[in-house]
Amino acid sequence: MEMLIILVLILLNGVFAMSELALVSAKRVRLEKMAREGRGGARAAMRLADDPSAFLSTVQVGITVISIFNGAFGEASLTERLAPQLAAVPVLAPYARPLSLAMVVAGITLVSILLGELVPKRIAIQYPEFVASVIAPPLQALSRAMAPLVHLLSALSDLIMRILGMGRAPDSTPTADEISGMLRESADAGVLDKTESDIAERALRLDDQRLDALMTARADLQLIDLDGDRSDNLARIAASPFSRFPVVRGDPSHVLGVVDAGELFAQAIRQRTLDAIDIGAAMHPALLVPATVSARGLLEQLRQQHAELALVVDEHGQLKGMVTLNDLMAALIGALPGNEAREPDAVRRDDGSWLLDGDLPLARLRELLGIGPALPGEASGAYQTLAGFVLEQVGHVPAASDRFVWERYRFEVVDMDRHRIDRVLVSELGEAGGAALAQPR
């Protein structure tokens, strides 16, 4: 009978230990889902998790009381029953009392560690939300019954924490890096699809994406000059892969607005003649944004203005490039098919090397090559693209076939568009490749 009572006390200790770890480990999102499914215990678990001081005090009081009863009852009962049996052995008779006490303490300790700590805590770690939802209602009732003692202990613990200068709990809100880590873990575990995880991670980085890395540079834009020949303008629009065009009048740095090719040809269809096309009448005011705006900030502006594109200008008001809603969506989910069809910005060759566009954003470069979170000089915002990284490394405008080595990669400029880096070949070196920067040829 005594052994049964001790075993029950040890199991009760395990229930308290299990409930403590389960309530701390349970994810609130999963508890909320269980609550929506009608599991009342999940709501009780969330209420306890919102007031950790109260439930921790309840658990600790329970564990302490059980430990006191366990020790006292085990020593008083089992020792008295075991000592006479040991005394019956002549060799052990002089040490019967201390030896029986040592054996009882060792046995109770072993069972307490296994059934009162290790096994319950492993169950709590494996099934935290389930255990928390089952344990929470009776634990909440016990907490109410012990309310005066729990409040006293909570107040004393809060006082001690304030004396130690730790009165307020640190903010437990997960950071963007922690959320990214959870997304990757979820994708690896099969909870999230890889595509879903990638989109969510890109969304988290959207506020760090600068427009320089997303825009179509001014050198690649097709400008329509209202002072230019009308036939040349229409021919340029018809031959271009783009559908939207910045409109200028003489000065290419001063943009008047934007025109959509679809609207121009709609004019011609309605009037059944190309002579009806009026570029000035079809022009819309352009949303101008500084290059310092983040991709998330621009997305918000486009939504407020009901616009589909924005022109990026520098601090002097000079045109730097154009960003469309399609560019922002591509930053979230990858390249999209559309009217503005472009060559792939990254091509994997048969030998394992990469042929990359000079305008490739740094985030995309890191993703393809699997390199660290920041490149040299990137944190200062000195550059946002692969071309900027190459210029930073070589220190001058390179020529085709110039190359350098950084970390375990060789970068070779394979194509230049006048002074603009168009294509770069990136090859991974062997371990002997070294980390030193090679002089460009």
Tab-separated table of C-alpha atoms in Angstrom:
chain	number	residue	atom	x	y	z
A	1	MET	CA	0.000	0.000	0.000
A	2	GLU	CA	2.802	2.399	0.928
A	3	MET	CA	4.569	1.746	-2.371
A	4	LEU	CA	1.340	2.414	-4.284
A	5	ILE	CA	0.921	5.772	-2.506
A	6	ILE	CA	4.518	6.740	-3.293
A	7	LEU	CA	4.037	5.750	-6.943
A	8	VAL	CA	0.879	7.886	-7.161
A	9	LEU	CA	2.754	10.852	-5.671
A	10	ILE	CA	5.573	10.408	-8.197
A	11	LEU	CA	3.081	10.250	-11.076
A	12	LEU	CA	1.390	13.414	-9.805
A	13	ASN	CA	4.804	15.075	-9.757
A	14	GLY	CA	5.212	13.977	-13.388
A	15	VAL	CA	1.853	15.515	-14.305
A	16	PHE	CA	2.935	18.875	-12.864
A	17	ALA	CA	6.334	18.725	-14.566
A	18	MET	CA	4.693	17.758	-17.865
A	19	SER	CA	2.108	20.537	-17.646
A	20	GLU	CA	4.769	23.165	-16.931
A	21	LEU	CA	6.873	22.263	-19.970
A	22	ALA	CA	3.844	21.766	-22.252
A	23	LEU	CA	2.365	25.181	-21.466
A	24	VAL	CA	5.713	26.869	-22.042
A	25	SER	CA	6.440	24.980	-25.277
A	26	ALA	CA	2.971	25.041	-26.856
A	27	LYS	CA	2.697	27.284	-29.928
A	28	ARG	CA	-0.102	29.808	-29.616
A	29	VAL	CA	-1.005	29.542	-33.300
A	30	ARG	CA	-1.737	25.841	-32.919
A	31	LEU	CA	-3.665	26.402	-29.685
A	32	GLU	CA	-5.799	29.029	-31.465
A	33	LYS	CA	-6.518	26.543	-34.246
A	34	MET	CA	-7.525	23.899	-31.698
A	35	ALA	CA	-9.764	26.438	-29.961
A	36	ARG	CA	-11.503	27.248	-33.250
A	37	GLU	CA	-12.114	23.526	-33.669
A	38	GLY	CA	-14.018	23.525	-30.391
A	39	ARG	CA	-11.448	22.205	-27.929
A	40	GLY	CA	-12.159	24.112	-24.739
A	41	GLY	CA	-8.930	22.997	-23.126
A	42	ALA	CA	-6.993	24.971	-25.724
A	43	ARG	CA	-8.633	28.224	-24.583
A	44	ALA	CA	-7.766	27.404	-20.968
A	45	ALA	CA	-4.174	26.713	-22.030
A	46	MET	CA	-3.952	30.119	-23.742
A	47	ARG	CA	-5.316	31.852	-20.639
A	48	LEU	CA	-2.695	30.141	-18.475
A	49	ALA	CA	0.066	30.981	-20.961
A	50	ASP	CA	-0.990	34.649	-20.807
A	51	ASP	CA	-0.333	34.640	-17.035
A	52	PRO	CA	2.787	32.458	-16.622
A	53	SER	CA	3.515	33.694	-13.120
A	54	ALA	CA	0.220	32.266	-11.817
A	55	PHE	CA	0.463	28.814	-13.375
A	56	LEU	CA	4.186	28.489	-12.589
A	57	SER	CA	3.422	29.275	-8.942
A	58	THR	CA	0.665	26.660	-8.915
A	59	VAL	CA	2.897	24.046	-10.491
A	60	GLN	CA	5.766	24.791	-8.164
A	61	VAL	CA	3.585	24.615	-5.079
A	62	GLY	CA	2.227	21.258	-6.248
A	63	ILE	CA	5.690	19.836	-6.974
A	64	THR	CA	7.064	21.083	-3.642
A	65	VAL	CA	4.193	19.657	-1.584
A	66	ILE	CA	4.424	16.304	-3.383
A	67	SER	CA	8.197	16.160	-2.858
A	68	ILE	CA	7.802	16.832	0.878
A	69	PHE	CA	5.144	14.133	1.302
A	70	ASN	CA	7.095	11.737	-0.878
A	71	GLY	CA	10.299	12.122	1.080
A	72	ALA	CA	8.702	12.020	4.483
A	73	PHE	CA	6.326	9.152	3.729
A	74	GLY	CA	8.940	7.117	1.896
A	75	GLU	CA	11.510	7.398	4.667
A	76	ALA	CA	9.006	6.797	7.450
A	77	SER	CA	7.275	3.795	5.918
A	78	LEU	CA	9.582	1.968	3.554
A	79	THR	CA	12.671	2.394	5.720
A	80	GLU	CA	10.918	0.914	8.740
A	81	ARG	CA	9.748	-2.074	6.681
A	82	LEU	CA	13.100	-2.692	4.975
A	83	ALA	CA	15.382	-2.289	8.011
A	84	PRO	CA	14.208	-5.470	9.881
A	85	GLN	CA	14.716	-7.548	6.761
A	86	LEU	CA	18.289	-6.303	6.407
A	87	ALA	CA	18.913	-6.829	10.132
A	88	ALA	CA	18.092	-10.495	9.658
A	89	VAL	CA	21.310	-10.816	7.684
A	90	PRO	CA	24.144	-11.052	10.276
A	91	VAL	CA	26.687	-9.233	8.104
A	92	LEU	CA	24.282	-6.335	7.408
A	93	ALA	CA	22.703	-6.154	10.873
A	94	PRO	CA	24.983	-3.345	12.224
A	95	TYR	CA	24.196	-1.185	9.161
A	96	ALA	CA	20.543	-2.132	8.665
A	97	ARG	CA	19.080	1.315	9.421
A	98	PRO	CA	21.404	3.535	7.306
A	99	LEU	CA	21.547	0.949	4.530
A	100	SER	CA	17.749	0.676	4.311
A	101	LEU	CA	17.509	4.501	4.214
A	102	ALA	CA	20.064	4.675	1.388
A	103	MET	CA	18.262	1.982	-0.608
A	104	VAL	CA	14.855	3.657	-0.159
A	105	VAL	CA	16.227	7.074	-1.168
A	106	ALA	CA	18.029	5.613	-4.206
A	107	GLY	CA	14.953	3.676	-5.336
A	108	ILE	CA	12.552	6.589	-4.909
A	109	THR	CA	15.039	8.946	-6.649
A	110	LEU	CA	15.413	6.615	-9.632
A	111	VAL	CA	11.656	6.173	-10.079
A	112	SER	CA	11.080	9.909	-9.551
A	113	ILE	CA	13.611	10.830	-12.234
A	114	LEU	CA	12.118	8.392	-14.738
A	115	LEU	CA	8.373	8.657	-14.081
A	116	GLY	CA	8.308	12.049	-12.398
A	117	GLU	CA	10.581	14.007	-14.755
A	118	LEU	CA	12.142	12.459	-17.873
A	119	VAL	CA	9.228	10.519	-19.367
A	120	PRO	CA	6.572	13.217	-18.693
A	121	LYS	CA	8.802	15.974	-20.073
A	122	ARG	CA	9.560	13.990	-23.230
A	123	ILE	CA	5.827	13.550	-23.745
A	124	ALA	CA	5.330	17.302	-23.232
A	125	ILE	CA	8.041	18.114	-25.785
A	126	GLN	CA	6.600	15.747	-28.397
A	127	TYR	CA	2.944	16.753	-27.926
A	128	PRO	CA	2.959	20.200	-26.265
A	129	GLU	CA	-0.373	21.495	-27.565
A	130	PHE	CA	-2.261	18.253	-26.856
A	131	VAL	CA	-0.837	17.960	-23.323
A	132	ALA	CA	-1.443	21.658	-22.618
A	133	SER	CA	-5.087	21.452	-23.728
A	134	VAL	CA	-5.703	18.345	-21.559
A	135	ILE	CA	-3.873	19.611	-18.453
A	136	ALA	CA	-5.000	23.245	-18.561
A	137	PRO	CA	-8.626	22.914	-17.238
A	138	PRO	CA	-7.749	21.010	-14.011
A	139	LEU	CA	-4.633	23.148	-13.536
A	140	GLN	CA	-6.735	26.290	-13.927
A	141	ALA	CA	-9.199	24.993	-11.317
A	142	LEU	CA	-6.328	24.199	-8.931
A	143	SER	CA	-4.898	27.663	-9.516
A	144	ARG	CA	-8.236	29.223	-8.510
A	145	ALA	CA	-8.409	27.046	-5.377
A	146	MET	CA	-4.898	28.116	-4.391
A	147	ALA	CA	-5.457	31.716	-5.464
A	148	PRO	CA	-4.344	33.433	-2.197
A	149	LEU	CA	-1.114	31.469	-2.015
A	150	VAL	CA	-0.517	31.803	-5.782
A	151	HIS	CA	-1.042	35.582	-5.659
A	152	LEU	CA	1.342	35.891	-2.721
A	153	LEU	CA	4.038	33.877	-4.469
A	154	SER	CA	3.510	35.783	-7.731
A	155	ALA	CA	3.791	39.128	-5.958
A	156	LEU	CA	6.956	38.072	-4.125
A	157	SER	CA	8.555	36.739	-7.321
A	158	ASP	CA	7.649	39.966	-9.172
A	159	LEU	CA	9.213	41.990	-6.350
A	160	ILE	CA	12.436	39.977	-6.499
A	161	MET	CA	12.554	40.335	-10.295
A	162	ARG	CA	12.213	44.112	-9.979
A	163	ILE	CA	14.968	44.203	-7.365
A	164	LEU	CA	17.188	42.311	-9.806
A	165	GLY	CA	16.339	44.839	-12.529
A	166	MET	CA	14.373	42.314	-14.574
A	167	GLY	CA	10.855	43.478	-13.821
A	168	ARG	CA	9.630	43.386	-17.437
A	169	ALA	CA	9.872	40.302	-19.580
A	170	PRO	CA	11.819	40.791	-22.817
A	171	ASP	CA	9.851	41.077	-26.037
A	172	SER	CA	9.241	37.563	-27.301
A	173	THR	CA	7.937	38.664	-30.698
A	174	PRO	CA	9.884	36.677	-33.318
A	175	THR	CA	12.235	38.619	-35.577
A	176	ALA	CA	12.246	38.360	-39.368
A	177	ASP	CA	15.284	36.044	-39.211
A	178	GLU	CA	13.528	33.796	-36.699
A	179	ILE	CA	10.418	33.675	-38.871
A	180	SER	CA	12.594	32.790	-41.890
A	181	GLY	CA	14.147	29.984	-39.875
A	182	MET	CA	10.694	28.679	-38.906
A	183	LEU	CA	9.586	28.830	-42.536
A	184	ARG	CA	12.586	26.779	-43.646
A	185	GLU	CA	11.982	24.251	-40.864
A	186	SER	CA	8.329	23.993	-41.865
A	187	ALA	CA	9.299	23.442	-45.502
A	188	ASP	CA	11.868	20.784	-44.545
A	189	ALA	CA	9.272	19.032	-42.367
A	190	GLY	CA	6.689	19.128	-45.153
A	191	VAL	CA	4.269	21.391	-43.258
A	192	LEU	CA	4.669	24.084	-45.929
A	193	ASP	CA	5.221	23.611	-49.614
A	194	LYS	CA	8.665	24.793	-50.793
A	195	THR	CA	7.040	27.394	-53.040
A	196	GLU	CA	4.935	28.732	-50.159
A	197	SER	CA	8.001	28.971	-47.945
A	198	ASP	CA	10.009	30.787	-50.653
A	199	ILE	CA	7.218	33.326	-51.254
A	200	ALA	CA	6.844	34.003	-47.533
A	201	GLU	CA	10.606	34.475	-47.128
A	202	ARG	CA	10.730	36.880	-50.061
A	203	ALA	CA	7.825	38.818	-48.566
A	204	LEU	CA	9.802	39.219	-45.344
A	205	ARG	CA	12.740	40.637	-47.327
A	206	LEU	CA	10.570	43.000	-49.381
A	207	ASP	CA	11.242	45.912	-47.040
A	208	ASP	CA	14.998	45.435	-47.547
A	209	GLN	CA	14.746	45.389	-51.350
A	210	ARG	CA	15.811	48.673	-52.912
A	211	LEU	CA	14.321	49.815	-56.178
A	212	ASP	CA	17.757	49.919	-57.821
A	213	ALA	CA	17.744	46.126	-57.778
A	214	LEU	CA	14.253	45.756	-59.256
A	215	MET	CA	13.915	48.548	-61.791
A	216	THR	CA	14.535	48.525	-65.510
A	217	ALA	CA	17.481	50.887	-65.801
A	218	ARG	CA	17.142	54.086	-67.817
A	219	ALA	CA	19.619	52.753	-70.387
A	220	ASP	CA	17.193	49.899	-71.149
A	221	LEU	CA	14.055	52.028	-71.352
A	222	GLN	CA	12.448	53.060	-74.625
A	223	LEU	CA	11.727	56.794	-74.303
A	224	ILE	CA	9.077	58.435	-76.479
A	225	ASP	CA	9.947	62.023	-77.408
A	226	LEU	CA	6.929	64.208	-78.215
A	227	ASP	CA	9.245	66.525	-80.160
A	228	GLY	CA	10.502	63.594	-82.214
A	229	ASP	CA	9.175	62.223	-85.473
A	230	ARG	CA	5.742	60.650	-84.949
A	231	SER	CA	6.397	57.746	-87.333
A	232	ASP	CA	9.674	56.946	-85.554
A	233	ASN	CA	7.914	56.946	-82.203
A	234	LEU	CA	5.221	54.548	-83.428
A	235	ALA	CA	7.807	52.292	-85.046
A	236	ARG	CA	9.795	52.225	-81.799
A	237	ILE	CA	6.671	51.299	-79.830
A	238	ALA	CA	5.693	48.559	-82.293
A	239	ALA	CA	9.185	47.000	-82.282
A	240	SER	CA	9.681	47.120	-78.510
A	241	PRO	CA	9.007	44.138	-76.210
A	242	PHE	CA	7.711	46.618	-73.611
A	243	SER	CA	4.147	47.866	-73.342
A	244	ARG	CA	4.641	51.033	-71.292
A	245	PHE	CA	6.886	53.933	-72.250
A	246	PRO	CA	8.088	57.070	-70.442
A	247	VAL	CA	7.252	60.198	-72.463
A	248	VAL	CA	9.655	63.152	-72.670
A	249	ARG	CA	9.836	66.369	-74.639
A	250	GLY	CA	13.349	66.982	-75.847
A	251	ASP	CA	15.171	66.542	-72.519
A	252	PRO	CA	15.392	62.774	-71.785
A	253	SER	CA	15.884	63.440	-68.066
A	254	HIS	CA	12.554	65.282	-67.743
A	255	VAL	CA	9.664	62.816	-67.944
A	256	LEU	CA	6.208	64.178	-68.678
A	257	GLY	CA	4.294	60.962	-68.096
A	258	VAL	CA	3.803	57.392	-69.257
A	259	VAL	CA	1.928	55.992	-72.232
A	260	ASP	CA	0.546	52.470	-72.670
A	261	ALA	CA	0.905	50.929	-76.136
A	262	GLY	CA	-2.449	49.213	-75.744
A	263	GLU	CA	-4.241	52.542	-75.411
A	264	LEU	CA	-2.495	53.930	-78.501
A	265	PHE	CA	-3.550	51.062	-80.687
A	266	ALA	CA	-7.040	51.139	-79.180
A	267	GLN	CA	-7.254	54.697	-80.536
A	268	ALA	CA	-6.254	53.453	-83.985
A	269	ILE	CA	-8.793	50.631	-83.894
A	270	ARG	CA	-11.631	52.923	-82.846
A	271	GLN	CA	-10.860	55.413	-85.621
A	272	ARG	CA	-9.652	52.710	-88.054
A	273	THR	CA	-6.525	54.662	-88.895
A	274	LEU	CA	-3.050	55.077	-87.413
A	275	ASP	CA	-3.356	58.804	-87.956
A	276	ALA	CA	-5.782	58.897	-85.037
A	277	ILE	CA	-3.031	57.955	-82.576
A	278	ASP	CA	-2.338	60.873	-80.236
A	279	ILE	CA	0.489	60.053	-77.832
A	280	GLY	CA	-0.030	63.212	-75.799
A	281	ALA	CA	-3.725	62.507	-75.277
A	282	ALA	CA	-3.069	58.917	-74.183
A	283	MET	CA	-0.324	59.929	-71.740
A	284	HIS	CA	-0.925	59.504	-68.004
A	285	PRO	CA	0.882	61.298	-65.159
A	286	ALA	CA	3.748	59.223	-63.821
A	287	LEU	CA	4.221	58.275	-60.175
A	288	LEU	CA	7.728	59.509	-59.315
A	289	VAL	CA	9.538	57.895	-56.380
A	290	PRO	CA	13.077	58.293	-55.037
A	291	ALA	CA	15.492	55.394	-55.339
A	292	THR	CA	15.662	55.158	-51.542
A	293	VAL	CA	12.080	53.852	-51.290
A	294	SER	CA	11.868	50.166	-50.421
A	295	ALA	CA	9.974	47.665	-52.525
A	296	ARG	CA	7.332	47.364	-49.799
A	297	GLY	CA	6.980	51.136	-49.640
A	298	LEU	CA	6.511	51.348	-53.398
A	299	LEU	CA	3.936	48.554	-53.345
A	300	GLU	CA	1.934	50.531	-50.790
A	301	GLN	CA	2.157	53.701	-52.922
A	302	LEU	CA	1.040	51.860	-56.052
A	303	ARG	CA	-1.925	50.481	-54.163
A	304	GLN	CA	-2.907	53.911	-52.839
A	305	GLN	CA	-2.498	55.593	-56.234
A	306	HIS	CA	-4.130	52.717	-58.159
A	307	ALA	CA	-1.037	52.739	-60.401
A	308	GLU	CA	0.774	49.893	-62.132
A	309	LEU	CA	4.240	51.431	-62.395
A	310	ALA	CA	6.495	54.141	-61.017
A	311	LEU	CA	9.464	56.061	-62.388
A	312	VAL	CA	12.529	56.074	-60.151
A	313	VAL	CA	14.415	59.359	-59.868
A	314	ASP	CA	17.601	60.329	-58.049
A	315	GLU	CA	18.094	63.198	-55.617
A	316	HIS	CA	18.421	65.639	-58.517
A	317	GLY	CA	15.167	64.535	-60.112
A	318	GLN	CA	16.953	62.702	-62.931
A	319	LEU	CA	15.327	59.545	-64.280
A	320	LYS	CA	17.059	56.371	-63.111
A	321	GLY	CA	14.640	53.685	-64.231
A	322	MET	CA	11.139	52.245	-64.068
A	323	VAL	CA	9.539	49.702	-61.726
A	324	THR	CA	6.277	47.980	-62.608
A	325	LEU	CA	3.873	45.981	-60.498
A	326	ASN	CA	5.123	42.983	-62.440
A	327	ASP	CA	8.664	43.656	-61.133
A	328	LEU	CA	7.382	43.695	-57.560
A	329	MET	CA	5.459	40.467	-58.050
A	330	ALA	CA	8.571	38.893	-59.550
A	331	ALA	CA	10.446	39.851	-56.371
A	332	LEU	CA	7.863	37.817	-54.454
A	333	ILE	CA	7.253	34.760	-56.608
A	334	GLY	CA	10.008	34.808	-59.234
A	335	ALA	CA	9.954	35.779	-62.891
A	336	LEU	CA	6.477	36.178	-64.375
A	337	PRO	CA	5.413	35.816	-67.996
A	338	GLY	CA	4.174	39.072	-69.451
A	339	ASN	CA	4.464	41.659	-72.125
A	340	GLU	CA	7.833	42.834	-70.867
A	341	ALA	CA	9.543	39.565	-71.787
A	342	ARG	CA	13.234	39.555	-71.056
A	343	GLU	CA	16.107	37.173	-71.311
A	344	PRO	CA	16.571	34.987	-68.227
A	345	ASP	CA	18.600	36.809	-65.597
A	346	ALA	CA	20.353	33.576	-64.597
A	347	VAL	CA	21.287	30.581	-66.760
A	348	ARG	CA	22.914	27.439	-65.332
A	349	ARG	CA	25.393	26.016	-67.826
A	350	ASP	CA	26.320	22.368	-68.312
A	351	ASP	CA	29.658	22.806	-66.506
A	352	GLY	CA	27.878	24.096	-63.380
A	353	SER	CA	28.774	27.761	-63.876
A	354	TRP	CA	26.222	30.573	-63.936
A	355	LEU	CA	25.735	33.164	-66.671
A	356	LEU	CA	24.175	36.081	-64.827
A	357	ASP	CA	22.670	39.392	-65.806
A	358	GLY	CA	24.522	42.444	-64.513
A	359	ASP	CA	21.246	43.784	-63.092
A	360	LEU	CA	20.726	40.644	-60.988
A	361	PRO	CA	19.636	41.708	-57.457
A	362	LEU	CA	22.031	40.784	-54.654
A	363	ALA	CA	19.357	38.748	-52.841
A	364	ARG	CA	18.946	36.623	-55.970
A	365	LEU	CA	22.737	36.298	-56.310
A	366	ARG	CA	23.055	35.035	-52.741
A	367	GLU	CA	20.194	32.604	-53.314
A	368	LEU	CA	21.772	31.140	-56.466
A	369	LEU	CA	25.306	30.832	-55.105
A	370	GLY	CA	24.417	29.989	-51.508
A	371	ILE	CA	26.709	32.683	-50.115
A	372	GLY	CA	26.525	34.576	-46.822
A	373	PRO	CA	23.997	37.207	-45.768
A	374	ALA	CA	26.053	40.213	-46.930
A	375	LEU	CA	28.681	40.976	-49.557
A	376	PRO	CA	31.583	43.380	-48.943
A	377	GLY	CA	30.253	46.944	-48.908
A	378	GLU	CA	26.630	45.866	-49.312
A	379	ALA	CA	25.600	46.942	-45.819
A	380	SER	CA	26.484	50.553	-46.651
A	381	GLY	CA	24.051	50.513	-49.593
A	382	ALA	CA	26.843	51.261	-52.064
A	383	TYR	CA	25.349	48.862	-54.639
A	384	GLN	CA	22.294	46.671	-55.108
A	385	THR	CA	23.135	44.465	-58.112
A	386	LEU	CA	25.774	42.063	-59.365
A	387	ALA	CA	27.161	44.805	-61.624
A	388	GLY	CA	27.621	47.027	-58.569
A	389	PHE	CA	29.467	44.232	-56.759
A	390	VAL	CA	31.795	43.759	-59.740
A	391	LEU	CA	32.528	47.497	-59.892
A	392	GLU	CA	33.189	47.521	-56.152
A	393	GLN	CA	35.708	44.701	-56.509
A	394	VAL	CA	37.644	45.792	-59.613
A	395	GLY	CA	37.592	49.501	-58.793
A	396	HIS	CA	36.994	50.713	-62.371
A	397	VAL	CA	34.689	50.178	-65.337
A	398	PRO	CA	35.777	46.741	-66.588
A	399	ALA	CA	36.177	45.449	-70.099
A	400	ALA	CA	34.927	42.132	-71.464
A	401	SER	CA	37.086	39.216	-70.194
A	402	ASP	CA	38.147	41.042	-66.999
A	403	ARG	CA	37.933	38.672	-64.068
A	404	PHE	CA	38.569	38.390	-60.343
A	405	VAL	CA	38.262	35.781	-57.598
A	406	TRP	CA	36.189	36.315	-54.470
A	407	GLU	CA	35.850	33.607	-51.826
A	408	ARG	CA	35.433	30.360	-53.785
A	409	TYR	CA	34.036	31.943	-56.983
A	410	ARG	CA	35.584	33.394	-60.132
A	411	PHE	CA	33.673	36.294	-61.681
A	412	GLU	CA	34.323	37.080	-65.353
A	413	VAL	CA	32.746	39.912	-67.306
A	414	VAL	CA	31.660	38.382	-70.600
A	415	ASP	CA	29.623	41.220	-72.150
A	416	MET	CA	29.562	45.006	-71.843
A	417	ASP	CA	26.888	47.396	-73.118
A	418	ARG	CA	29.144	50.434	-73.563
A	419	HIS	CA	30.024	51.304	-69.938
A	420	ARG	CA	27.378	49.014	-68.479
A	421	ILE	CA	28.108	45.472	-67.272
A	422	ASP	CA	25.651	43.281	-69.159
A	423	ARG	CA	26.642	39.661	-68.449
A	424	VAL	CA	28.894	38.009	-65.874
A	425	LEU	CA	30.060	34.394	-65.776
A	426	VAL	CA	30.394	32.998	-62.245
A	427	SER	CA	32.267	29.719	-61.726
A	428	GLU	CA	32.878	27.877	-58.470
A	429	LEU	CA	36.530	27.090	-57.839
A	430	GLY	CA	38.058	24.110	-56.089
A	431	GLU	CA	39.424	24.395	-52.570
A	432	ALA	CA	42.650	25.714	-54.029
A	433	GLY	CA	40.804	28.675	-55.499
A	434	GLY	CA	41.665	30.821	-52.517
A	435	ALA	CA	39.932	33.833	-51.078
A	436	ALA	CA	42.220	36.581	-52.305
A	437	LEU	CA	41.065	39.023	-54.919
A	438	ALA	CA	42.735	38.434	-58.277
A	439	GLN	CA	43.836	41.366	-60.389
A	440	PRO	CA	41.602	41.910	-63.413
A	441	ARG	CA	43.207	41.180	-66.716
